Tab-separated table of C-alpha atoms and ligand atoms in Angstrom:
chain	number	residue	atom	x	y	z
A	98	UNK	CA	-1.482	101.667	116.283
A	99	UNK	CA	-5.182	102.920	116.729
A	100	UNK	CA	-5.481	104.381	120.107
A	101	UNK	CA	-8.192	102.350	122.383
A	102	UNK	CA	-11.594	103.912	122.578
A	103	UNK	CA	-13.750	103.290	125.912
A	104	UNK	CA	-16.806	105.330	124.077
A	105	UNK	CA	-16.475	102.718	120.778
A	106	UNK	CA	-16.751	99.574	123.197
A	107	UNK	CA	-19.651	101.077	124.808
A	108	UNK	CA	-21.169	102.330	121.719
A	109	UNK	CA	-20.749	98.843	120.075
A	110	UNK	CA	-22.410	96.875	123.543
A	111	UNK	CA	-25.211	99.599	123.259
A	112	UNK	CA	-25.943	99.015	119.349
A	113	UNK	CA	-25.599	95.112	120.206
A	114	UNK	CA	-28.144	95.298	122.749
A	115	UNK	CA	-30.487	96.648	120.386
A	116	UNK	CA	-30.548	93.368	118.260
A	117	UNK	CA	-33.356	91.183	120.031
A	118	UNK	CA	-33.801	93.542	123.015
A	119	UNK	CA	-36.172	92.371	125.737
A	120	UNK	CA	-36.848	94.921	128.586
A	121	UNK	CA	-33.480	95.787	129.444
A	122	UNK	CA	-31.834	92.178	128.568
A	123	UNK	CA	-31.616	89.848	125.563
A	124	UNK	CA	-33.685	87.407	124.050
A	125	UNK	CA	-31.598	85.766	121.088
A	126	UNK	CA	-31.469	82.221	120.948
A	127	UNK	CA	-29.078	80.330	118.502
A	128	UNK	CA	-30.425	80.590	114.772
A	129	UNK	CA	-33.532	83.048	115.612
A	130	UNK	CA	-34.097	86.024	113.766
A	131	UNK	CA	-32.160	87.949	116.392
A	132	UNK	CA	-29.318	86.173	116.839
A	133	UNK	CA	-28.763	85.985	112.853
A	134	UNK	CA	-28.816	89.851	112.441
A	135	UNK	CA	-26.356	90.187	115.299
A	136	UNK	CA	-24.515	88.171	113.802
A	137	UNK	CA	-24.676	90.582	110.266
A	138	UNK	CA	-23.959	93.523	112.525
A	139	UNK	CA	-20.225	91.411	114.078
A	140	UNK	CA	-19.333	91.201	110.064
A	141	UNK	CA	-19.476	94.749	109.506
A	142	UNK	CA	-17.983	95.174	112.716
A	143	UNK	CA	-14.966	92.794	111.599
A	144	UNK	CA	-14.913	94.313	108.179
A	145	UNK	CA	-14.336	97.744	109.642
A	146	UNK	CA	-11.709	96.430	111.743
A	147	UNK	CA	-9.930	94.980	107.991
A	148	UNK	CA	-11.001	91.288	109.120
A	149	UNK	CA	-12.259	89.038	106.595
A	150	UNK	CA	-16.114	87.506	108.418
A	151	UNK	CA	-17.161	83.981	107.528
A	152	UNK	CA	-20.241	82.576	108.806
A	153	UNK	CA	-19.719	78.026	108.604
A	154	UNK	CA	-21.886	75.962	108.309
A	155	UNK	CA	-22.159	75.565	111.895
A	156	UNK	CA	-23.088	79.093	112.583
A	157	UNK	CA	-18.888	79.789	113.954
A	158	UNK	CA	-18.326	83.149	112.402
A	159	UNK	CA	-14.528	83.848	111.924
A	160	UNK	CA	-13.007	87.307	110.944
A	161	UNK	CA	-9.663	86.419	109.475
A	162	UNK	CA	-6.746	88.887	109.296
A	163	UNK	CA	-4.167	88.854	106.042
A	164	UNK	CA	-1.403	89.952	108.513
A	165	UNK	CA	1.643	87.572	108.295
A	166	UNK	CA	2.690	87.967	112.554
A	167	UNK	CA	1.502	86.699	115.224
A	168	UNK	CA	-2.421	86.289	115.567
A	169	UNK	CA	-4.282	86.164	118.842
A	170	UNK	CA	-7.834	84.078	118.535
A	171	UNK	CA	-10.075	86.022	120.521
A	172	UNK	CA	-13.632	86.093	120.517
A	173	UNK	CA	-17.089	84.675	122.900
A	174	UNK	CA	-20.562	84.026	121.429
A	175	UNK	CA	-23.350	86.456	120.241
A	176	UNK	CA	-26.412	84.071	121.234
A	177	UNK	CA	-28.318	84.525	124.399
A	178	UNK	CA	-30.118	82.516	127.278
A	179	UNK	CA	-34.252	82.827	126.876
A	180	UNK	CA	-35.015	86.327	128.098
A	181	UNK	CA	-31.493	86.720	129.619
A	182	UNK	CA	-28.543	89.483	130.092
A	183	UNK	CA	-26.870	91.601	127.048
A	184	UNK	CA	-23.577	91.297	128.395
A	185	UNK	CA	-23.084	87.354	128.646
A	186	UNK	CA	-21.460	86.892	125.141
A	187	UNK	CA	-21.265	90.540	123.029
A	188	UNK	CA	-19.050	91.521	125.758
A	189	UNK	CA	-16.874	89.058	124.455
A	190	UNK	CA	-16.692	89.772	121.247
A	191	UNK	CA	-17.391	93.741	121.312
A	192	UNK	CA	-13.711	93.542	123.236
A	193	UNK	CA	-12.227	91.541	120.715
A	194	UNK	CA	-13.655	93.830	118.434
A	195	UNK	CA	-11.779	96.642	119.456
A	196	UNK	CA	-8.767	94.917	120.497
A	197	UNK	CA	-8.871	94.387	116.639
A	198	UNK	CA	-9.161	97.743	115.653
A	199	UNK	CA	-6.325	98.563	118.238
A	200	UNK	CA	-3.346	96.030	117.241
A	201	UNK	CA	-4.290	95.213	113.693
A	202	UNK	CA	-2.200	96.905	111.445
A	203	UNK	CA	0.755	96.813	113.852
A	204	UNK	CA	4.334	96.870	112.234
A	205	UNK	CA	5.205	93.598	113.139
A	206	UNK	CA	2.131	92.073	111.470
A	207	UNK	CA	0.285	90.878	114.738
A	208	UNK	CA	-3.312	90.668	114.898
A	209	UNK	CA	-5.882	89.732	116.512
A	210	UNK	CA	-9.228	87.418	115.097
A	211	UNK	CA	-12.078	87.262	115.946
A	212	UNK	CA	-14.764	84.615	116.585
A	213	UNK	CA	-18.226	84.443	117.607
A	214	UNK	CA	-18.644	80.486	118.377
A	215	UNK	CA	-22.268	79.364	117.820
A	216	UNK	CA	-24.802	78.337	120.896
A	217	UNK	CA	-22.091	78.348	123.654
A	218	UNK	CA	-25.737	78.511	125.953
A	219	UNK	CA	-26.684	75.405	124.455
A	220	UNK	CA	-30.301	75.756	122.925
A	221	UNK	CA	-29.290	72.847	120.941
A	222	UNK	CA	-26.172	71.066	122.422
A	223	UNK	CA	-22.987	72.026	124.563
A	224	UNK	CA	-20.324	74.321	122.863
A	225	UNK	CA	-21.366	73.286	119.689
A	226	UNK	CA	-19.508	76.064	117.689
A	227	UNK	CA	-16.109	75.561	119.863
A	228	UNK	CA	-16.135	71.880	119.629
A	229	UNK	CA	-16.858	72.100	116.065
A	230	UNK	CA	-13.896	74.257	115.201
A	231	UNK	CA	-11.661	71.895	118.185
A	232	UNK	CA	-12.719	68.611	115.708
A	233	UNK	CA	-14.733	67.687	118.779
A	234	UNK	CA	-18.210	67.785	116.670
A	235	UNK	CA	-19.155	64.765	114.336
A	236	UNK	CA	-22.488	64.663	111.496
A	237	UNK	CA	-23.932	62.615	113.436
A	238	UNK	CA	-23.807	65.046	117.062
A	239	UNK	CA	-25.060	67.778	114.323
A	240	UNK	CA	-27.850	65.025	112.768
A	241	UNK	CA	-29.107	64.591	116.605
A	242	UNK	CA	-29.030	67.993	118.109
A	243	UNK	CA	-32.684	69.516	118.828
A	244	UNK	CA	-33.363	72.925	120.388
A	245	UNK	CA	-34.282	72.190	123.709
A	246	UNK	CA	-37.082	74.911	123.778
A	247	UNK	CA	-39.579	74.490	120.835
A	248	UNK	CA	-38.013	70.517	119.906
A	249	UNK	CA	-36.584	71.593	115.979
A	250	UNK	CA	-33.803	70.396	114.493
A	251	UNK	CA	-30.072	71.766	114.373
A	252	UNK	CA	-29.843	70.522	110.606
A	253	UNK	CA	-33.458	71.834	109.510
A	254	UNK	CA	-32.378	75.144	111.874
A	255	UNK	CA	-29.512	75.835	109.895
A	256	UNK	CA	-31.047	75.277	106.139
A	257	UNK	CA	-33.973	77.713	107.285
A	258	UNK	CA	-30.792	80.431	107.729
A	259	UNK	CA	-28.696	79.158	104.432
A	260	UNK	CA	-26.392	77.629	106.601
A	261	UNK	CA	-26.966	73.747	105.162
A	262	UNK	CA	-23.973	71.778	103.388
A	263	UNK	CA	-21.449	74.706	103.849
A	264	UNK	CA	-18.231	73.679	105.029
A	265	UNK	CA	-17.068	73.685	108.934
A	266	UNK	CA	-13.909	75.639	109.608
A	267	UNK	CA	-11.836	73.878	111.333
A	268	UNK	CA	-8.629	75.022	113.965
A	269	UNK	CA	-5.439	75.259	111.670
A	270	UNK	CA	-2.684	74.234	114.300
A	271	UNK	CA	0.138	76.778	114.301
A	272	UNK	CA	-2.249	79.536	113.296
A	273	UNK	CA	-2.777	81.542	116.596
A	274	UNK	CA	-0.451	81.571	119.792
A	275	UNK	CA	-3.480	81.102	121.819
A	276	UNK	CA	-7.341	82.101	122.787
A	277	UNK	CA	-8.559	85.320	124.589
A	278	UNK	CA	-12.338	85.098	125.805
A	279	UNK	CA	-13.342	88.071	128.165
A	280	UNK	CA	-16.529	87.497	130.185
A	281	UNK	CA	-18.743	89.037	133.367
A	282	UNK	CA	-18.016	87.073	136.338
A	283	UNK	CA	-21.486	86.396	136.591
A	284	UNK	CA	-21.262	86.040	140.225
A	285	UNK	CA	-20.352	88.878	142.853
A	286	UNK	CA	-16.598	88.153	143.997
A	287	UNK	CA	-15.255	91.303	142.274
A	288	UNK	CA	-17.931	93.566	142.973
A	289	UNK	CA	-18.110	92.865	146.901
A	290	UNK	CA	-14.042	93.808	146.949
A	291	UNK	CA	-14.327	96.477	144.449
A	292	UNK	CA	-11.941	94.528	141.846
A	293	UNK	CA	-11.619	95.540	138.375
A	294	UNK	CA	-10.769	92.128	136.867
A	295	UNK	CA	-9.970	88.543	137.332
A	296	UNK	CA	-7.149	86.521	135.399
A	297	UNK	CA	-9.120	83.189	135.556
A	298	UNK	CA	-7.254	80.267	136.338
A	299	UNK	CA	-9.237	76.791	135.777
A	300	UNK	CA	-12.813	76.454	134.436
A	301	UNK	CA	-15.006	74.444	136.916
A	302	UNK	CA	-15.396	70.606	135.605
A	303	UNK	CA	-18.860	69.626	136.297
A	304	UNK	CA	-19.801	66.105	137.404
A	305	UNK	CA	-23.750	64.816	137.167
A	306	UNK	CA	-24.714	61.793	139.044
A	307	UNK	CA	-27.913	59.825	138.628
A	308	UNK	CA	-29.112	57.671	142.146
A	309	UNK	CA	-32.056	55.995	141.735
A	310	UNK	CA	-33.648	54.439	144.984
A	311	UNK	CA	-36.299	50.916	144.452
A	312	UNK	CA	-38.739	51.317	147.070
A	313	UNK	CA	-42.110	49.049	146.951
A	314	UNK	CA	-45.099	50.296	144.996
A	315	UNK	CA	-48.187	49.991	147.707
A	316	UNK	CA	-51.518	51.432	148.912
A	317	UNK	CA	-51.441	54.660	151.067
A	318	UNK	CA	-54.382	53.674	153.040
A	319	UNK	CA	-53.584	49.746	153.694
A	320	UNK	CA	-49.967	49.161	153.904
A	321	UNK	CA	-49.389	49.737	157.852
A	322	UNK	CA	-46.190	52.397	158.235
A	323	UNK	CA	-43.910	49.257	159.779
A	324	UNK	CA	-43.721	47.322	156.156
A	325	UNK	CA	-43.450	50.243	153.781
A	326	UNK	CA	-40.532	50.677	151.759
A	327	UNK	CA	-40.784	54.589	150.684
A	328	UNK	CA	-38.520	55.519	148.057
A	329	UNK	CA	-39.745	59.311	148.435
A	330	UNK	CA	-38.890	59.520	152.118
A	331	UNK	CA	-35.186	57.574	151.543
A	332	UNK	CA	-34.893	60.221	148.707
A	333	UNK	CA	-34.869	62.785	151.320
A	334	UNK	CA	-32.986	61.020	154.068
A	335	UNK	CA	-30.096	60.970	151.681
A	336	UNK	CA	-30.213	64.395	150.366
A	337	UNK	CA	-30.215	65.508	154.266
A	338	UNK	CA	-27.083	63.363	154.345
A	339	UNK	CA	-25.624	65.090	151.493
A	340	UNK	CA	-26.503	68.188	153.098
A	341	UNK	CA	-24.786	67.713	156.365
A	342	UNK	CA	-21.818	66.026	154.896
A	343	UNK	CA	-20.747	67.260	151.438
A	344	UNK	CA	-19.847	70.741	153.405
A	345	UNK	CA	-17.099	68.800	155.764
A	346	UNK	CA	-14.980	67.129	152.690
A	347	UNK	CA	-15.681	70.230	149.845
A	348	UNK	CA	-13.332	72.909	149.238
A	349	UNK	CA	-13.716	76.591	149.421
A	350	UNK	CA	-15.876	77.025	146.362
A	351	UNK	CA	-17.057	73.785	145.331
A	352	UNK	CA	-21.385	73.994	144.113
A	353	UNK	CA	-23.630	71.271	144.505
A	354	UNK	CA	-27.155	70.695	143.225
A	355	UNK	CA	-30.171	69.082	143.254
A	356	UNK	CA	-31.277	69.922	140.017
A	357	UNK	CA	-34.265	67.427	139.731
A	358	UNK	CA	-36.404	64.408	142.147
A	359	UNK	CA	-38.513	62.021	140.915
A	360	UNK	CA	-40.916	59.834	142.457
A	361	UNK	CA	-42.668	57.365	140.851
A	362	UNK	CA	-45.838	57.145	140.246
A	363	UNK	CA	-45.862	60.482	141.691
A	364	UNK	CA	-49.668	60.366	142.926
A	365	UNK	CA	-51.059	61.490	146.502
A	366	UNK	CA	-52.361	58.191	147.557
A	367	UNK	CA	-49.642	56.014	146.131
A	368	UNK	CA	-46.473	55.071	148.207
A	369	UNK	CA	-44.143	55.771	145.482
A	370	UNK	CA	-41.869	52.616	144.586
A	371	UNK	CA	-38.998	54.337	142.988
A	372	UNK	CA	-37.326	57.824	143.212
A	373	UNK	CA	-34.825	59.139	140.996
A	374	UNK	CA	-32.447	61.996	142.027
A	375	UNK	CA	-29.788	63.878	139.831
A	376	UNK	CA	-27.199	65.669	141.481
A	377	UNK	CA	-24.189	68.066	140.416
A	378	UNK	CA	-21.155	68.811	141.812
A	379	UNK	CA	-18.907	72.023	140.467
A	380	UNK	CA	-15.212	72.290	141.198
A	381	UNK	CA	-12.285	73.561	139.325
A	382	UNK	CA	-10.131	70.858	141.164
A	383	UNK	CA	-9.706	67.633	140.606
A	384	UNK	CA	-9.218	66.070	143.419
A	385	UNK	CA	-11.783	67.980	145.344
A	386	UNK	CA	-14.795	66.479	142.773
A	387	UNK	CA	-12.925	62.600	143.174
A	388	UNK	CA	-13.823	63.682	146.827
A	389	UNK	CA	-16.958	64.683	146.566
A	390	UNK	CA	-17.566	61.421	144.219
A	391	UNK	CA	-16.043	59.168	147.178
A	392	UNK	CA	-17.966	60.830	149.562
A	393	UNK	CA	-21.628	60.601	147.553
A	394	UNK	CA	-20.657	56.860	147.209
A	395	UNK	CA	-20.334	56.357	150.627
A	396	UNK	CA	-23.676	57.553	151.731
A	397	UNK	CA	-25.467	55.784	149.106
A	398	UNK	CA	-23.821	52.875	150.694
A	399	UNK	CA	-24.330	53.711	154.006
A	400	UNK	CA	-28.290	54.155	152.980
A	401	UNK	CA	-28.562	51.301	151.041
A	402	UNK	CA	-26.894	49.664	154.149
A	403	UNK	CA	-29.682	51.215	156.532
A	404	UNK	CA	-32.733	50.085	154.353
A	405	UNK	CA	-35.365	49.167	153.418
A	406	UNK	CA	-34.748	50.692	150.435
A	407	UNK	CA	-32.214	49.465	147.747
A	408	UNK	CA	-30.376	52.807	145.991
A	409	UNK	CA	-27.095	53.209	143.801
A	410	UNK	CA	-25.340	56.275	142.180
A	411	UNK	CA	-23.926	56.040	139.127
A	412	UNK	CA	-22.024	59.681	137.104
A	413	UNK	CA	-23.869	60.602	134.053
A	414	UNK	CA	-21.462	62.834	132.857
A	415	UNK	CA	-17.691	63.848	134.033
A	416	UNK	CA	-15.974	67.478	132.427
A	417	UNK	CA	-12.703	67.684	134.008
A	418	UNK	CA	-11.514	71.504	135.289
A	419	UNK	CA	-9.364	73.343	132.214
A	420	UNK	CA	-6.648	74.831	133.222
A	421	UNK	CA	-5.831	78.485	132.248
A	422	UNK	CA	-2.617	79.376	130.772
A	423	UNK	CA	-0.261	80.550	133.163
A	424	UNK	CA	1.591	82.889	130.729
A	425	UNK	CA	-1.731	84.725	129.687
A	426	UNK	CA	-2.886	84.722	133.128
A	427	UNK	CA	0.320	87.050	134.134
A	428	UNK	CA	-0.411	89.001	130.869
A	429	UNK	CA	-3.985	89.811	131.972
A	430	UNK	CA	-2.389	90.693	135.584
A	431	UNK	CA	0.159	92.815	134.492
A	432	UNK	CA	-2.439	94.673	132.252
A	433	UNK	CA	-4.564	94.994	135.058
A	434	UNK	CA	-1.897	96.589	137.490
A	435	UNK	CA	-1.089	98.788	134.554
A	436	UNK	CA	-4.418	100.288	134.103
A	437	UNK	CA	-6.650	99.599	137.582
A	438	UNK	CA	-3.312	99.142	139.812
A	439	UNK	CA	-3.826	96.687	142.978
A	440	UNK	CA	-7.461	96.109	141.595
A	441	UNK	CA	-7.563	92.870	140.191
A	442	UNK	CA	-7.209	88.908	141.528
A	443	UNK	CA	-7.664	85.546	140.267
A	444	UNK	CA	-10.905	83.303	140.546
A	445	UNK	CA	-12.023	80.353	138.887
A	446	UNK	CA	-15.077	80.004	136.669
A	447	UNK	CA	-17.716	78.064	137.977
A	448	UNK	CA	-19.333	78.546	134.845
A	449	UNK	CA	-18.626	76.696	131.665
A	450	UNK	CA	-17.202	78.916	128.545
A	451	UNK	CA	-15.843	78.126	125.628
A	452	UNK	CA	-12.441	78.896	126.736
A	453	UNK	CA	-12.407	75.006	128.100
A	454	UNK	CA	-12.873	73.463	124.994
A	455	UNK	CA	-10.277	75.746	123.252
A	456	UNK	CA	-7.964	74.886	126.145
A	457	UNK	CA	-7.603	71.634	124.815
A	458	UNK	CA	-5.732	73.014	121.257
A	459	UNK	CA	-3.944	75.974	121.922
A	460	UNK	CA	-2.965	78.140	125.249
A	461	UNK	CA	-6.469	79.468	126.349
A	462	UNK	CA	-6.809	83.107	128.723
A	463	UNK	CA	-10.099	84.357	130.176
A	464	UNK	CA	-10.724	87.730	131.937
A	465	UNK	CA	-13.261	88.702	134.309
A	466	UNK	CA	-15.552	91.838	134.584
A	467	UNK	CA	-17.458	92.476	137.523
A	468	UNK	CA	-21.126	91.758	137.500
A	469	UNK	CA	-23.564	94.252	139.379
A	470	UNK	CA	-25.301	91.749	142.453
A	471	UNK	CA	-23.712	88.805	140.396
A	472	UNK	CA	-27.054	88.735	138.480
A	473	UNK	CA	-26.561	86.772	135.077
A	474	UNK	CA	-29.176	84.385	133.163
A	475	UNK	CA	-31.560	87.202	133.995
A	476	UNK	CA	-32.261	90.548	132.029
A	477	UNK	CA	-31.373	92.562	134.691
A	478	UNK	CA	-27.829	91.414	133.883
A	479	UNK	CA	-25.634	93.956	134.214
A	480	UNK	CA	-21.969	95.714	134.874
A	481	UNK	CA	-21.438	99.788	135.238
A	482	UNK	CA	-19.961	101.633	131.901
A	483	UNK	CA	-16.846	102.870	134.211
A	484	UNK	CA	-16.193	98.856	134.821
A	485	UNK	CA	-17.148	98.180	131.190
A	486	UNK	CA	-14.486	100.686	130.123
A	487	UNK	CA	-11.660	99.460	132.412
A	488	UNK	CA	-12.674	95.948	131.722
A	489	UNK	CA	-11.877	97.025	127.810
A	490	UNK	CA	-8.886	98.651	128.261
A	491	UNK	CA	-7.507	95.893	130.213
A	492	UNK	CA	-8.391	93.331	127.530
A	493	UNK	CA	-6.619	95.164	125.033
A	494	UNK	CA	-3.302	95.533	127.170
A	495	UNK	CA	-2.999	92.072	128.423
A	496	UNK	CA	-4.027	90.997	124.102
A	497	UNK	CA	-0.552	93.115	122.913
A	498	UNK	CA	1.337	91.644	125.776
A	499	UNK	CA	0.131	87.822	124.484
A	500	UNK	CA	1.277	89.164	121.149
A	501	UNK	CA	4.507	91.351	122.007
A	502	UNK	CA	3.597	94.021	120.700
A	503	UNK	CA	2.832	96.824	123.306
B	747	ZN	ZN1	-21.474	83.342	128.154
């Protein structure tokens, strides 16, 4: 077995970082320019590490291994946010990379293969690579998708790069005992307690509700105060009820957002007659979001009860928490206490990965680096090399425990 190399990992995340660097971030959105090349560079990468690369013709690039044991699927994505970190993604992938190089080639055949799953930030879709290779991705999701920041299409996106009419790989059940996707935490749980790692046990589901509130369109001059029926001002009544009581019936870490108000028509001297709210509610339990969803219900009620506006909710959209595998999880643990002992935990993601949707085929692992201030989405993104290193090192443990071969 090839001994593990901290100075390759960070040498690979420092040559990755070149490839569509902006100040000290990334900006390499699915199909650019960028992106593609990085995508040349993980090839070589995988050839190096005797893995056979193929790019599909969704953009899912898959370095396959000839060894007849045991293979780990292992892997993140190489595309970036707009102007955003160089460690959400390559980290991934560069630790896959040399978890390769490590175990491949092992007497008993294991190995480890890697994949970088296409737009897992969604400049054209959600997990669009993952579901694709999880049969969760039909022509006609690929026919509709649009980037969401300059309006093209997936399908004209992906003949401008040579991708068009090539075939989809698809998940071969019995292939790989399961799926290994290391990440930064992205928030500051690790950092504050001076952890090395996190075994993550459930990704968040995410719930989106739509309420929309019918006021009465009138004049702002004429109609006295007594008669109006403000949808603006019972838009904020709510949310102040939301605010007082979502924090008595949520658990420990449940999120919840106000991601966008509308009133309508929106103008100064216009009482607006309807407002539209979308709200989203984060938790890696189940029972804690039904809560949450009881407990929204109820104060829409209770408003539309009050007057004199009319308002109902209704859920837009409802991803349920993925569980983590237990096994994996005490593989990443006991490879943590073996090289940062006493210095690592378990969390939850509150942020979507591609882990979830793998979750659903095989036995699915993710592990945790710490992020510096939790910054992530940003370019100041970033984690120290002595954090990067353990981070590595740890990965490749806890992958040759998953396989049996330490
Ligand atoms: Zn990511």
């Amino acid at each position: 077995m090839t001994p593990f190399s901290a100075q390759r990992v960070l040498t690979d995340l420092t040559e990755q970082r070149q490839i569509g660097a902006y100040k000290t971030g990334l900006h390499r959105p699915s199909l650019s320019a960028a992106h593609m090349q990085s995508l040349q560079w993980l090839c070589e990468k995988m050839r190096a590490a005797h893995l056979d690369p193929i790019i599909d013709g969704i953009g899912n690039v898959i370095g396959r291994s000839a060894a007849a044991g045991p293979k780990l699927l292992a892997g993140s994505h190489m595309e970036s946010q707009n102007y955003a970190g160089w460690l959400d993604g390559p980290l991934g992938l560069v630790y896959a990379l040399e978890a390769a190089r490590v175990i491949n080639g092992d007497a008993k055949g294991a190995a480890v293969e890697v994949v970088a799953w296409f737009d897992e930030e969604g400049h054209f879709g959600n997990f669009l690579g993952s579901r694709s290779y999880c049969s969760g991705l039909s022509e006609g999701d690929i026919d509709a998708a649009i980037d969401r920041t300059d309006g093209r299409k997936l399908r004209d996106a992906l003949a401008k790069v040579g991708l068009a009419g090539k075939a989809r790989i698809g998940h071969e059940p019995g292939r790989h005992i399961g799926y290994l996707e290391a990440h930064i935490e992205q928030g500051d749980w690790l950092e504050t307690r001076k952890l090395a790692a996190a075994a993550v046990t459930s990704i968040v589901g995410i719930w989106q509700f739509k309420i929309t509130i019918d006021g009465t369109q009138n004049h702002a001059g004429t109609t006295r105060m007594a008669i109006r029926r403000d949808a603006g001002v019972a838009a904020a009544k709510l949310l102040v009820a939301v605010d007082t009581r979502f924090p008595e019936v949520a658990g420990p870490r449940t999120v919840w957002t106000t991601g966008r108000i509308t009133l309508e028509p929106g103008a100064p001297s216009i009482i607006p007659g309807r407002a539209e709210i979308l709200l989203q509610v984060r938790d890696a339990d189940p029972e804690t979001l039904l809560r949450m969803e009881r407990t929204l219900i109820e104060l829409v009620a209770a408003a539309n009860d009050a007057g004199p506006c009319g308002l109902r909710v209704e859920a837009l959209r409802k991803s349920h928490p993925a569980m983590m595998d237990v096994r994996f999880q005490n593989a990443i643990i006991d490879a943590a206490e073996k090289v940062a002992p006493g210095r690592h935990t378990h969390l939850p993601s509150g942020a979507g990965h591609d882990a979830q949707i793998l979750s659903a085929v095989m036995p699915a692992a993710m592990l945790f680096v710490p992020s510096i201030g939790g910054i992530s989405h940003h370019w100041t993104e970033d984690t120290s090399d002595t954090d990067l290193a353990t981070g590595a090192e740890i990965y490749v443990e806890a992958a040759k425990m998953m396989l049996g071969c330490q």
